[in-house]
Short mmCIF file of C-alpha atoms in Angstrom, two decimals:
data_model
loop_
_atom_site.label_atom_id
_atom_site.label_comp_id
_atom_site.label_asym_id
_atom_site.label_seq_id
_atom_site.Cartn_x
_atom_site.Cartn_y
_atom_site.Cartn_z
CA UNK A 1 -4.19 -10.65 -19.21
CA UNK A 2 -3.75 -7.77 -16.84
CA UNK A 3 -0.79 -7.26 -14.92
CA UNK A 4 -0.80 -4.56 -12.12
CA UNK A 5 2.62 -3.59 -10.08
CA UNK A 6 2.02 -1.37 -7.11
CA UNK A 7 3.93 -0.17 -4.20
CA UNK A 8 3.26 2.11 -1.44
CA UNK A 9 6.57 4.23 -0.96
CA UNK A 10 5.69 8.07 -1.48
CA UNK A 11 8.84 8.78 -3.58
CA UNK A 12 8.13 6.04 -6.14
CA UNK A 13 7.58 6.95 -9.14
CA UNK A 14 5.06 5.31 -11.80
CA UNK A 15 8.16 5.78 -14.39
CA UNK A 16 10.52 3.60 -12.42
CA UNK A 17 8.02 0.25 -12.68
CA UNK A 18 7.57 0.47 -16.97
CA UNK A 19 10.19 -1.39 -17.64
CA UNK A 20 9.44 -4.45 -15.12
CA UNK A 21 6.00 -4.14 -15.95
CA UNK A 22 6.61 -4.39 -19.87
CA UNK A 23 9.28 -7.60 -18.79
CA UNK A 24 5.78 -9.39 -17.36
CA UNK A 25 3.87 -8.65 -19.65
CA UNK A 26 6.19 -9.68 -22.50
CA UNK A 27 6.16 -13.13 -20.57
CA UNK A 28 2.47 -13.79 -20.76
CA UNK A 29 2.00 -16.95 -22.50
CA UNK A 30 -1.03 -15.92 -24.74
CA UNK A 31 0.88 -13.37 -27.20
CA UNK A 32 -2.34 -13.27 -29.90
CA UNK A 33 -4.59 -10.84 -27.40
CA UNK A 34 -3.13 -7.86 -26.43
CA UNK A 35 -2.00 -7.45 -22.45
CA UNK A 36 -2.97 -4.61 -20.42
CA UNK A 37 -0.72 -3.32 -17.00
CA UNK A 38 -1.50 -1.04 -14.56
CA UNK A 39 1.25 1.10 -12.04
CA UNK A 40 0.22 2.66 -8.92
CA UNK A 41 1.36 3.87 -5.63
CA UNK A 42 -1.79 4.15 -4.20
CA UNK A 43 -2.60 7.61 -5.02
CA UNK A 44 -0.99 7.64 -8.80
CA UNK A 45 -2.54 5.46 -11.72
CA UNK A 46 -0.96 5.04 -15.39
CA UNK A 47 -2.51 2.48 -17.59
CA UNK A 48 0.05 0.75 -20.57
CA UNK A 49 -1.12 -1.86 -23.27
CA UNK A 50 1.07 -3.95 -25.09
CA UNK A 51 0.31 -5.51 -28.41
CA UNK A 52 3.24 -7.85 -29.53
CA UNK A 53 3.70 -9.22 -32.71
CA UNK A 54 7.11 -8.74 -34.94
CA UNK A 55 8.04 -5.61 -32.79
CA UNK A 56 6.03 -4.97 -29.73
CA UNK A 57 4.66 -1.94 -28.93
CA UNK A 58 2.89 -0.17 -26.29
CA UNK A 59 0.73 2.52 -25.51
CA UNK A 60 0.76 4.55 -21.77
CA UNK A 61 -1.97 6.56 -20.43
CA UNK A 62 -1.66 9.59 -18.85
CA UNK A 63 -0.93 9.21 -15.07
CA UNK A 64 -4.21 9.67 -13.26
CA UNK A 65 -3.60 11.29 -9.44
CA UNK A 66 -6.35 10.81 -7.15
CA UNK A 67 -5.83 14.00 -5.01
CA UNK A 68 -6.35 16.17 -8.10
CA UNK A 69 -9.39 18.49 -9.11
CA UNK A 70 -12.00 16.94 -11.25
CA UNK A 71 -12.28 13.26 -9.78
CA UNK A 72 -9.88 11.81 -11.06
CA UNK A 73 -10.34 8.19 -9.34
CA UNK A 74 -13.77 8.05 -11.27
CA UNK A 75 -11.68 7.57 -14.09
CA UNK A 76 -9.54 5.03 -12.96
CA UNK A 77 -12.52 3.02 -11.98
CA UNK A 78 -14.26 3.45 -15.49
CA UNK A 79 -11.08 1.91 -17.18
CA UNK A 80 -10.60 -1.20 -13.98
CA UNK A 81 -14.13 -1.97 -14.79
CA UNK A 82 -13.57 -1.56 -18.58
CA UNK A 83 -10.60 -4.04 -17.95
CA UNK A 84 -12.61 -6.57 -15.90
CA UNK A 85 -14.97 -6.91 -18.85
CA UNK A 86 -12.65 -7.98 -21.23
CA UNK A 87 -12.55 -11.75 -22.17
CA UNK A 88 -9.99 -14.07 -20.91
#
């Protein structure tokens, strides 16, 4: 399951949305696979990746910004695609 929470206000920051997006992902109904999230505003992109079991835990990416040297929104389209491969 992927679960993506976006908004498009300039001052929002990706850190605000963790903990909502960690509440919906907690609550997907298939706790065996492990459930990938995605924040953005549009311009910013941070990837997180929960695996639950006795404690859940997640991992965060770093925060991708599009308007950065180096391409950065070739990145975030490797790991979308990466995501849209993986099984149901």
């Amino acid at each position: 399951m992927v679960t993506v929470i976006e908004s498009k206000q300039l001052s929002f920051s990706t850190d605000e949305a963790l903990a909502q997006l960690l509440r919906y992902m907690l609550a997907d109904s298939n706790p065996e696979n492990p459930t990938f999230g995605m924040i953005s505003t549009g311009a910013n992109f941070s990837f997180v990746k929960l695996v639950r079991g006795e404690t859940p835990q997640y991992a965060r990416s770093a925060e991708f910004v599009i308007s950065n040297p180096g391409n950065e929104l070739y990145r975030v389209l490797q790991i979308l695609k990466r995501l849209s491969q993986l099984p149901d």
